[in-house]
Coordinates of N, CA and C and ligand atoms in Angstrom, one line a residue:
M9 N -10.3 -4.7 -13.2 CA -9.2 -3.5 -13.3 C -8.9 -3.2 -12.0
N10 N -7.3 -3.1 -12.1 CA -6.7 -2.6 -10.4 C -6.4 -1.3 -10.5
L11 N -6.5 -0.6 -9.5 CA -6.1 0.8 -9.4 C -5.4 1.1 -8.2
I12 N -4.6 2.2 -8.5 CA -4.0 2.9 -7.0 C -4.5 4.3 -7.2
L13 N -5.0 4.9 -6.0 CA -5.4 6.3 -5.9 C -4.4 6.7 -4.8
L14 N -3.4 7.6 -5.3 CA -2.5 8.3 -4.6 C -2.9 9.7 -4.4
G15 N -2.4 10.2 -3.3 CA -2.6 11.6 -2.7 C -2.5 11.9 -1.4
P16 N -2.2 13.0 -0.6 CA -2.3 13.3 0.9 C -3.2 12.8 1.5
P17 N -3.4 12.8 2.7 CA -4.6 12.9 3.6 C -5.6 13.6 3.2
G18 N -6.9 13.6 3.2 CA -7.7 14.4 2.6 C -8.1 14.9 1.5
A19 N -7.0 14.1 0.4 CA -7.1 14.4 -1.2 C -8.5 14.1 -1.8
G20 N -9.4 13.4 -1.0 CA -10.4 12.6 -1.5 C -10.3 11.0 -1.9
K21 N -9.2 10.5 -1.7 CA -9.3 8.9 -2.1 C -10.4 8.1 -1.6
G22 N -10.7 8.5 -0.4 CA -11.7 7.5 0.2 C -13.0 7.6 -0.6
T23 N -13.3 9.1 -0.7 CA -14.5 9.6 -1.3 C -14.4 8.8 -2.6
Q24 N -13.5 8.9 -3.4 CA -13.5 8.4 -4.8 C -13.8 7.0 -4.7
A25 N -13.2 6.4 -4.4 CA -12.6 4.8 -4.1 C -14.3 4.4 -3.6
A26 N -14.8 4.7 -3.0 CA -16.0 4.5 -2.5 C -17.3 4.6 -3.3
R27 N -17.2 5.5 -4.3 CA -17.9 5.7 -5.4 C -17.5 4.6 -6.5
L28 N -16.3 4.6 -6.9 CA -16.0 3.3 -7.8 C -16.2 2.1 -7.4
E29 N -16.2 1.8 -6.2 CA -16.6 0.5 -5.7 C -18.0 0.5 -6.1
S30 N -19.1 1.2 -5.5 CA -20.5 1.0 -5.7 C -20.8 1.1 -7.1
L31 N -20.2 2.0 -8.1 CA -20.6 1.8 -9.3 C -20.1 0.9 -10.4
Y32 N -18.8 0.3 -9.9 CA -18.2 -0.6 -10.8 C -17.8 -2.0 -10.4
G33 N -18.0 -2.0 -8.8 CA -17.8 -3.5 -8.3 C -16.1 -3.5 -8.1
L34 N -15.5 -2.6 -8.1 CA -13.9 -2.8 -7.8 C -13.9 -2.5 -6.4
K35 N -13.3 -3.5 -5.7 CA -13.3 -3.5 -3.9 C -12.2 -2.4 -3.8
Q36 N -13.0 -1.6 -2.9 CA -11.9 -0.7 -2.0 C -11.1 -1.3 -1.3
L37 N -9.8 -1.3 -1.3 CA -8.7 -1.7 -0.1 C -8.1 -0.4 0.5
S38 N -8.6 -0.1 1.8 CA -8.2 1.1 2.6 C -7.4 0.4 3.5
T39 N -6.0 0.7 3.5 CA -5.3 0.2 4.8 C -5.4 0.8 6.1
G40 N -5.7 2.3 5.8 CA -6.4 3.1 6.9 C -7.5 2.2 7.7
D41 N -8.5 1.8 6.8 CA -9.5 1.4 7.3 C -9.4 0.0 8.1
M42 N -8.7 -0.9 7.3 CA -8.0 -1.9 7.9 C -7.5 -2.2 9.4
L43 N -6.4 -1.1 9.4 CA -6.1 -0.8 10.9 C -6.8 -0.2 11.8
R44 N -7.8 0.7 11.3 CA -8.8 1.2 12.4 C -9.4 0.0 12.8
A45 N -9.9 -1.0 11.9 CA -10.7 -2.0 12.4 C -10.1 -2.9 13.4
A46 N -8.7 -3.0 12.9 CA -7.7 -3.8 13.8 C -7.7 -2.8 15.3
V47 N -7.6 -1.7 15.5 CA -7.7 -1.2 16.6 C -8.9 -1.1 17.4
A48 N -10.0 -1.2 16.8 CA -11.4 -1.3 17.4 C -11.5 -2.7 17.9
S49 N -11.1 -3.7 17.4 CA -11.1 -5.2 17.9 C -10.3 -5.4 18.8
G50 N -9.2 -4.6 19.1 CA -8.4 -4.7 20.4 C -7.5 -5.9 19.9
S51 N -7.1 -6.4 18.8 CA -6.2 -7.5 18.3 C -4.7 -6.7 18.7
A52 N -4.0 -8.1 18.9 CA -2.7 -7.8 18.8 C -2.0 -6.9 17.9
L53 N -2.2 -7.0 16.5 CA -2.1 -5.8 15.5 C -2.8 -4.6 15.8
G54 N -3.9 -4.4 16.5 CA -4.4 -3.3 16.8 C -3.7 -2.5 17.9
Q55 N -3.6 -3.6 18.7 CA -2.5 -2.5 19.8 C -1.4 -2.5 19.6
E56 N -0.7 -2.7 18.5 CA 0.8 -2.5 18.0 C 0.4 -1.1 17.4
V57 N -0.6 -1.0 16.6 CA -0.5 0.3 15.8 C -1.4 1.5 16.5
K58 N -2.1 1.3 17.4 CA -2.7 2.5 18.0 C -2.1 3.7 18.2
G59 N -1.1 3.5 18.7 CA -0.1 4.7 19.2 C 0.3 5.2 17.8
I60 N 0.9 4.6 17.2 CA 1.5 5.3 15.6 C 0.3 5.8 14.9
M61 N -0.8 5.4 15.0 CA -1.9 6.0 14.3 C -2.3 7.3 14.9
E62 N -2.6 7.3 16.3 CA -2.7 8.6 17.0 C -1.8 9.7 16.8
R63 N -0.5 9.3 16.5 CA 0.8 10.1 16.2 C 0.6 10.8 15.0
G64 N 0.3 9.9 14.1 CA 0.2 10.4 12.4 C 1.2 9.9 11.7
E65 N 2.0 9.0 12.4 CA 3.1 8.5 12.0 C 2.7 7.4 10.9
L66 N 3.7 6.7 10.2 CA 3.5 5.5 9.4 C 3.7 4.0 10.1
V67 N 2.7 3.0 9.9 CA 3.0 2.0 10.5 C 4.1 1.2 9.6
S68 N 4.7 0.3 10.2 CA 5.7 -0.4 9.5 C 5.2 -0.9 8.2
D69 N 6.3 -1.1 7.1 CA 6.2 -1.6 5.6 C 5.7 -3.2 6.1
A70 N 6.1 -3.8 6.8 CA 6.0 -5.4 7.1 C 4.9 -5.8 7.4
I71 N 4.5 -4.7 8.4 CA 2.8 -4.9 9.0 C 1.9 -5.0 7.8
I72 N 2.2 -3.6 7.1 CA 1.3 -3.3 6.2 C 1.2 -4.4 4.9
V73 N 2.2 -4.7 4.4 CA 2.7 -5.3 3.4 C 2.0 -6.9 3.5
R74 N 2.0 -7.5 5.0 CA 1.6 -8.6 5.1 C 0.0 -8.4 5.2
M75 N -0.5 -7.3 5.8 CA -1.9 -7.2 5.6 C -2.8 -7.5 4.2
I76 N -1.9 -6.6 3.3 CA -2.6 -6.3 1.8 C -2.3 -7.7 1.1
A77 N -1.5 -8.5 1.4 CA -1.1 -9.6 0.3 C -2.4 -10.1 0.7
D78 N -2.9 -10.8 1.4 CA -4.1 -11.8 1.3 C -5.2 -11.1 0.7
R79 N -5.3 -9.6 0.7 CA -7.0 -9.1 0.7 C -6.7 -9.1 -1.0
I80 N -5.6 -8.8 -1.7 CA -5.8 -8.5 -3.0 C -6.5 -9.8 -3.8
T81 N -6.1 -11.0 -3.2 CA -6.5 -12.1 -4.2 C -7.5 -12.9 -3.6
A82 N -8.5 -12.1 -2.3 CA -9.5 -12.6 -2.0 C -10.7 -12.5 -2.9
P83 N -11.8 -13.4 -2.9 CA -12.7 -13.4 -3.9 C -13.6 -12.3 -4.0
D84 N -13.6 -11.3 -3.1 CA -14.5 -9.7 -3.3 C -13.3 -8.7 -4.3
C85 N -12.1 -9.6 -4.8 CA -11.6 -8.5 -5.4 C -11.3 -9.0 -7.0
K86 N -12.1 -10.0 -7.3 CA -12.0 -10.8 -8.4 C -12.3 -9.9 -9.8
D87 N -13.2 -8.8 -9.8 CA -13.2 -8.0 -10.8 C -12.3 -6.6 -10.4
G88 N -11.4 -6.6 -9.9 CA -10.3 -5.7 -9.7 C -10.5 -4.8 -8.0
F89 N -9.5 -4.1 -7.9 CA -9.2 -3.5 -6.7 C -8.7 -2.0 -6.8
I90 N -9.2 -1.2 -5.7 CA -8.6 0.2 -5.6 C -7.9 0.1 -4.7
L91 N -6.7 0.6 -4.8 CA -5.9 0.4 -3.3 C -5.9 2.0 -3.2
D92 N -6.3 2.5 -1.7 CA -6.5 3.5 -1.2 C -5.8 3.6 0.3
G93 N -4.8 4.5 -0.1 CA -3.8 4.4 1.1 C -2.5 3.8 1.1
F94 N -2.5 3.1 -0.1 CA -1.3 1.8 0.2 C -1.1 1.8 -1.5
P95 N 0.1 1.7 -1.9 CA 1.4 1.9 -1.2 C 1.8 3.5 -0.7
R96 N 2.4 3.4 0.4 CA 2.8 4.7 0.9 C 4.0 5.2 1.1
T97 N 4.8 4.3 0.8 CA 6.2 4.3 0.8 C 7.0 3.3 -0.2
V98 N 8.3 3.8 -0.9 CA 8.6 3.1 -2.0 C 9.0 1.5 -1.6
G99 N 9.4 1.3 -0.4 CA 9.5 0.0 0.0 C 8.2 -0.8 -0.3
Q100 N 6.8 -0.2 0.1 CA 5.6 -0.6 0.0 C 5.3 -1.1 -1.6
A101 N 5.8 0.0 -2.4 CA 5.4 0.0 -3.8 C 6.2 -1.2 -4.3
E102 N 7.3 -1.3 -4.0 CA 8.2 -2.4 -4.5 C 7.7 -3.9 -4.2
A103 N 7.2 -3.9 -2.8 CA 6.7 -5.1 -2.3 C 5.5 -5.4 -2.9
L104 N 4.5 -4.5 -3.4 CA 3.2 -4.5 -4.3 C 3.8 -5.0 -5.6
D105 N 4.8 -4.7 -6.1 CA 5.1 -5.0 -7.6 C 5.6 -6.6 -7.6
R106 N 6.5 -7.0 -6.6 CA 6.5 -8.4 -6.6 C 5.2 -9.1 -6.3
M107 N 4.5 -9.0 -5.4 CA 2.9 -9.6 -5.0 C 2.3 -9.5 -6.2
L108 N 2.3 -8.5 -7.0 CA 1.2 -8.6 -8.1 C 1.9 -9.8 -9.1
A109 N 3.5 -9.5 -9.6 CA 4.2 -10.6 -10.3 C 3.9 -12.1 -9.9
E110 N 3.9 -12.1 -8.6 CA 3.7 -13.5 -8.0 C 2.4 -14.0 -8.3
K111 N 1.5 -13.1 -8.2 CA 0.1 -13.7 -8.4 C -0.5 -13.3 -10.0
G112 N 0.4 -12.7 -10.8 CA 0.1 -13.0 -12.3 C -1.1 -11.7 -12.5
L113 N -1.3 -10.9 -11.7 CA -1.8 -9.6 -11.6 C -1.1 -8.2 -12.2
K114 N -2.0 -7.1 -12.5 CA -1.2 -6.1 -12.9 C -2.0 -4.6 -12.4
L115 N -1.3 -3.6 -12.5 CA -1.9 -2.5 -12.0 C -2.4 -1.9 -13.4
D116 N -3.6 -1.3 -13.6 CA -4.1 -0.9 -15.0 C -4.1 0.9 -14.7
H117 N -4.2 1.4 -13.4 CA -4.0 2.9 -13.7 C -3.4 3.3 -12.1
V118 N -2.4 4.1 -12.0 CA -2.0 4.6 -10.6 C -2.5 6.4 -11.0
I119 N -3.5 6.6 -10.2 CA -3.8 7.9 -10.1 C -3.7 8.9 -8.9
E120 N -3.0 10.1 -9.1 CA -2.9 10.9 -8.1 C -3.9 12.1 -7.9
L121 N -4.2 12.2 -7.0 CA -5.4 13.4 -6.8 C -4.4 14.4 -6.1
K122 N -4.4 15.5 -6.9 CA -3.5 16.6 -6.6 C -4.2 17.7 -5.7
V123 N -3.8 18.1 -4.7 CA -4.4 19.0 -3.6 C -3.3 19.8 -2.8
D124 N -3.6 21.4 -2.9 CA -2.8 22.0 -2.4 C -3.0 21.5 -0.9
D125 N -1.4 21.7 -0.1 CA -1.5 21.7 1.5 C -2.4 22.4 2.2
S126 N -2.4 23.5 1.9 CA -3.4 24.6 2.3 C -4.9 24.2 2.6
A127 N -5.4 23.3 1.5 CA -6.8 23.1 1.8 C -7.0 21.8 2.5
L128 N -5.9 21.0 2.8 CA -6.2 19.8 3.4 C -6.6 20.0 5.0
V129 N -5.8 20.8 5.4 CA -6.2 20.8 6.8 C -7.7 21.1 7.1
A130 N -8.1 22.1 6.4 CA -9.7 22.6 6.6 C -10.7 21.2 6.1
R131 N -10.0 20.5 4.9 CA -11.0 19.3 4.6 C -10.8 18.2 5.6
I132 N -9.5 18.1 5.9 CA -9.8 16.9 7.4 C -10.3 17.5 8.6
S133 N -10.1 18.3 8.9 CA -10.7 18.9 10.1 C -12.3 18.8 10.2
G134 N -13.0 19.0 8.8 CA -14.1 18.9 8.8 C -14.9 17.6 8.8
R135 N -14.2 16.6 8.3 CA -14.7 15.7 7.9 C -15.2 14.5 9.1
F136 N -16.5 13.9 8.8 CA -17.0 12.9 9.8 C -17.8 11.9 9.1
S137 N -17.9 10.6 9.5 CA -18.4 9.6 8.8 C -19.8 9.1 9.8
C138 N -20.5 8.1 9.2 CA -21.9 7.4 9.8 C -21.2 6.4 10.7
A139 N -21.5 6.4 11.9 CA -21.0 5.2 12.8 C -21.4 3.7 12.4
K140 N -22.7 3.9 11.8 CA -23.3 2.6 11.2 C -22.8 1.6 9.9
C141 N -22.6 2.9 8.7 CA -22.5 2.2 7.4 C -21.1 2.9 7.1
G142 N -20.3 3.9 7.9 CA -19.2 4.2 7.5 C -19.3 5.4 6.1
A143 N -20.8 5.8 5.7 CA -20.4 6.9 4.6 C -20.0 8.2 5.2
G144 N -19.0 8.7 4.2 CA -18.3 10.0 4.6 C -19.1 11.3 4.2
Y145 N -19.1 12.4 5.1 CA -19.4 13.6 5.2 C -18.2 14.6 5.5
H146 N -18.9 15.7 5.2 CA -18.0 16.9 5.6 C -18.8 18.2 6.1
D147 N -18.3 19.0 7.1 CA -18.8 20.0 7.9 C -19.6 21.0 6.5
T148 N -18.8 21.2 5.7 CA -19.2 22.3 4.8 C -19.2 21.6 3.3
N149 N -18.6 20.5 2.9 CA -18.5 20.3 1.5 C -19.3 19.3 1.4
R150 N -19.8 18.4 2.4 CA -20.7 17.2 1.6 C -21.5 17.1 3.2
R151 N -22.8 17.6 3.4 CA -23.5 17.7 4.8 C -24.3 16.4 4.3
P152 N -25.1 15.6 5.2 CA -26.1 14.7 4.8 C -27.2 15.6 4.2
R153 N -28.0 15.2 3.4 CA -29.1 15.7 2.9 C -30.2 16.4 4.1
K154 N -30.4 15.6 5.0 CA -31.1 16.2 6.2 C -30.1 15.6 7.2
D155 N -29.9 17.0 7.8 CA -29.0 17.2 9.1 C -29.2 16.0 10.3
G156 N -28.0 15.2 10.7 CA -28.0 14.3 11.5 C -28.7 13.1 11.0
V157 N -28.8 12.9 9.6 CA -29.3 11.6 9.5 C -28.5 11.3 7.9
C158 N -27.9 9.7 8.0 CA -26.9 9.4 7.2 C -27.9 9.4 5.7
D159 N -27.5 9.5 4.7 CA -27.9 9.7 3.5 C -28.1 8.2 3.0
A160 N -27.1 7.5 3.5 CA -27.1 5.9 3.0 C -27.8 5.1 3.6
C161 N -27.7 5.2 5.1 CA -28.5 4.1 5.8 C -29.5 4.4 6.7
G162 N -29.6 5.7 6.9 CA -30.6 6.3 7.7 C -29.8 6.4 9.3
G163 N -28.6 6.0 9.3 CA -28.1 6.4 10.8 C -28.0 7.4 11.5
T164 N -28.3 7.6 12.7 CA -28.2 9.0 13.4 C -26.9 9.4 14.2
E165 N -26.1 8.3 14.3 CA -24.8 8.4 15.0 C -23.7 8.8 13.8
F166 N -22.7 9.8 14.3 CA -21.8 10.1 13.3 C -20.3 10.1 14.3
V167 N -19.5 9.7 13.8 CA -18.0 9.5 14.2 C -17.0 10.6 13.7
R168 N -16.0 11.2 14.4 CA -14.7 11.6 13.5 C -13.4 11.0 14.2
R169 N -12.7 11.0 12.9 CA -11.3 10.3 13.7 C -10.6 10.8 14.4
K170 N -10.0 10.2 15.2 CA -9.2 10.6 16.5 C -8.0 11.4 15.7
D171 N -7.4 10.8 14.5 CA -6.3 11.2 14.1 C -6.5 12.6 13.2
D172 N -8.0 13.0 13.0 CA -8.1 14.3 12.2 C -8.0 15.6 13.1
N173 N -6.9 15.8 13.6 CA -7.0 16.8 14.4 C -5.6 17.5 13.9
A174 N -5.7 19.1 14.0 CA -4.8 19.9 13.8 C -3.2 19.4 13.7
E175 N -3.1 19.1 15.0 CA -1.4 18.7 15.2 C -1.3 17.2 14.5
T176 N -2.2 16.3 14.5 CA -1.8 15.0 14.2 C -1.8 15.2 12.4
V177 N -2.4 16.0 12.0 CA -2.6 16.3 10.4 C -1.4 16.8 10.0
A178 N -0.8 17.6 10.8 CA 0.8 18.1 10.5 C 1.5 17.1 10.4
T179 N 1.9 16.1 11.2 CA 2.6 15.0 11.1 C 2.3 14.2 9.8
R180 N 1.2 13.8 9.6 CA 0.8 13.1 8.6 C 1.2 13.7 7.2
L181 N 0.9 15.1 7.3 CA 1.3 15.6 5.8 C 2.7 15.7 5.8
K182 N 3.7 15.8 6.7 CA 5.1 15.6 6.9 C 5.3 14.2 6.3
A183 N 4.9 13.1 6.9 CA 5.0 11.9 6.4 C 4.6 11.7 4.8
Y184 N 3.5 12.5 4.5 CA 3.2 12.2 3.1 C 4.3 12.5 2.1
H185 N 4.7 14.0 2.6 CA 6.1 14.6 1.7 C 7.2 13.9 1.8
A186 N 7.6 13.3 2.8 CA 8.6 12.6 2.9 C 8.9 11.5 2.5
Q187 N 7.7 10.5 2.6 CA 7.8 8.9 2.5 C 6.8 8.6 1.3
T188 N 5.7 9.7 1.0 CA 4.7 8.9 0.0 C 5.0 9.6 -1.5
A189 N 5.2 10.9 -1.3 CA 5.4 11.8 -2.3 C 6.6 11.0 -3.5
P190 N 7.5 10.4 -2.8 CA 8.6 9.8 -3.7 C 8.2 8.6 -4.7
L191 N 6.6 8.3 -4.4 CA 6.2 7.0 -5.2 C 5.5 7.9 -6.5
L192 N 5.4 9.0 -6.5 CA 5.1 9.8 -7.9 C 6.3 9.6 -8.9
P193 N 7.3 10.0 -8.7 CA 8.4 9.7 -9.8 C 8.8 8.2 -9.7
Y194 N 8.4 7.3 -8.7 CA 8.6 5.7 -8.8 C 7.5 5.5 -10.2
Y195 N 6.4 5.6 -10.0 CA 5.4 5.6 -10.9 C 5.4 6.3 -12.4
Q196 N 6.0 7.5 -12.4 CA 5.9 8.1 -13.4 C 7.0 7.4 -14.5
G197 N 8.2 7.0 -13.6 CA 9.1 6.6 -14.4 C 8.7 5.3 -15.0
R198 N 7.6 4.6 -14.7 CA 6.8 3.4 -15.0 C 5.9 3.9 -16.3
G199 N 5.9 4.9 -16.4 CA 4.8 5.6 -17.5 C 3.5 5.3 -16.8
A200 N 3.1 5.1 -15.9 CA 1.8 4.6 -15.3 C 1.1 5.6 -14.3
L201 N 1.6 6.8 -14.2 CA 1.0 7.8 -13.4 C 0.0 8.8 -14.3
K202 N -1.3 9.0 -13.5 CA -1.8 9.8 -14.4 C -2.3 10.8 -13.1
S203 N -2.5 12.2 -13.5 CA -3.1 13.0 -12.4 C -4.4 13.9 -12.6
V204 N -5.1 14.2 -11.4 CA -6.4 14.9 -11.7 C -6.3 15.8 -10.5
D205 N -7.1 17.2 -10.7 CA -7.2 18.1 -10.2 C -8.0 17.9 -8.7
G206 N -7.4 17.3 -7.8 CA -8.5 17.0 -6.6 C -8.7 18.4 -5.9
M207 N -8.4 19.7 -6.4 CA -9.3 20.8 -5.8 C -10.5 20.7 -6.3
A208 N -10.8 20.4 -7.5 CA -12.1 20.5 -8.1 C -13.3 19.7 -7.2
A209 N -14.7 19.8 -7.5 CA -15.8 19.4 -6.7 C -15.8 18.0 -6.9
I210 N -16.4 17.2 -5.9 CA -16.3 15.7 -5.8 C -16.6 15.4 -7.0
D211 N -18.0 15.6 -7.8 CA -18.4 15.2 -9.0 C -17.3 15.5 -10.2
D212 N -16.7 16.5 -10.2 CA -15.9 16.9 -11.5 C -14.7 15.8 -11.3
V213 N -14.2 15.5 -10.0 CA -13.0 14.7 -9.7 C -13.6 13.4 -10.3
A214 N -14.7 13.0 -9.8 CA -15.4 11.6 -10.2 C -15.1 11.5 -11.8
Q215 N -15.9 12.5 -12.4 CA -15.9 12.7 -14.0 C -14.7 12.3 -14.5
A216 N -13.3 13.0 -13.9 CA -11.7 12.9 -14.5 C -11.5 11.4 -14.1
L217 N -12.0 10.8 -13.4 CA -11.4 9.4 -12.7 C -12.3 8.7 -13.9
D218 N -13.8 8.9 -14.2 CA -14.2 8.0 -14.9 C -13.8 8.0 -16.7
K219 N -12.9 9.1 -17.0 CA -12.4 9.5 -18.3 C -11.3 8.7 -18.2
I220 N -10.7 8.5 -17.3 CA -9.1 7.9 -17.4 C -9.3 6.4 -17.1
I221 N -10.3 6.2 -16.3 CA -10.5 4.4 -16.3 C -11.3 3.9 -17.5
G222 N -11.9 4.8 -18.3 CA -12.5 4.3 -19.3 C -14.1 4.0 -19.2
K223 N -14.6 4.6 -17.8 CA -16.1 3.9 -17.9 C -16.9 5.4 -17.8
G224 N -18.3 5.1 -18.6 CA -19.3 6.1 -19.0 C -19.3 7.2 -17.9
G225 N -19.4 7.0 -16.7 CA -19.7 7.7 -15.5 C -20.8 8.3 -15.5
K226 N -21.3 9.0 -14.5 CA -22.8 9.2 -14.4 C -23.0 10.7 -13.9
Ligands
AMP19 P1 -5.4 6.7 6.4 O1 -6.8 6.4 6.6 O2 -5.3 6.2 5.0 O3 -5.4 8.0 6.6 O4 -4.2 6.4 7.4 C1 -4.5 6.6 8.7 C2 -3.3 6.0 9.5 O5 -3.1 4.7 9.1 C3 -2.1 6.7 8.8 O6 -2.0 8.0 9.2 C4 -0.8 5.6 9.2 O7 -0.6 5.9 10.3 C5 -1.7 4.2 8.9 N1 -1.6 3.8 7.5 C6 -2.3 3.4 6.7 N2 -1.9 3.0 5.5 C7 -0.7 2.9 5.8 C8 0.6 2.5 4.7 N3 0.0 2.0 3.7 N4 1.7 2.6 5.5 C9 1.8 2.7 6.8 N5 0.8 3.4 7.5 C10 -0.6 3.2 7.2

């Protein structure tokens, strides 16, 4: 099963994709994570995109499409993938359509997580993750069970994303509305779009997703 999770930064795409990955064996493909890994490695790609990401702007379609093209047919995607943070422009969506057609793949669901802008800044500025395994947390909505210790791996170091600050978040939201929101009518026109209330609690959103994708859920 192949899915797209759409929604603004902070809507919960990463949180829900990680759950779907661990429960159902669908591979989470986050273009943001791939780009952060490139920046951390200091590669030529990383150097090219670092400033763009720090400003909260979008990386060019050409770079992103090249990056994702090889991933969707990698062996770890054989049972399906969840696109998280891609596509983010109509150009990327069109490139994805071409890519899927060439590879004989299809999208099963495009799911929008709907969240009010006013909630996003608080969500984004409170989030942090385990430096060791990447598990995501939030200052108020999702603290580790034991303060300072990762639930998933026991790690004790946590990191915050450089672009999760109020100023960059404003640019990222602007980019979402100008460049990514047009994907909603794009997929709606194909009868593929479903919406979930992303303002609900994490478990309720998870249940709503399970219902759409036809999994029993937990
Ligand atoms: P994310 O982790 O999805 O919030 O992405 C973090 C940053 O990576 C974004 O603000 C963009 O600079 C860049 N980025 C991630 N995915 C894309 C994409 N599909 N198209 C363009 N830029 C992207």
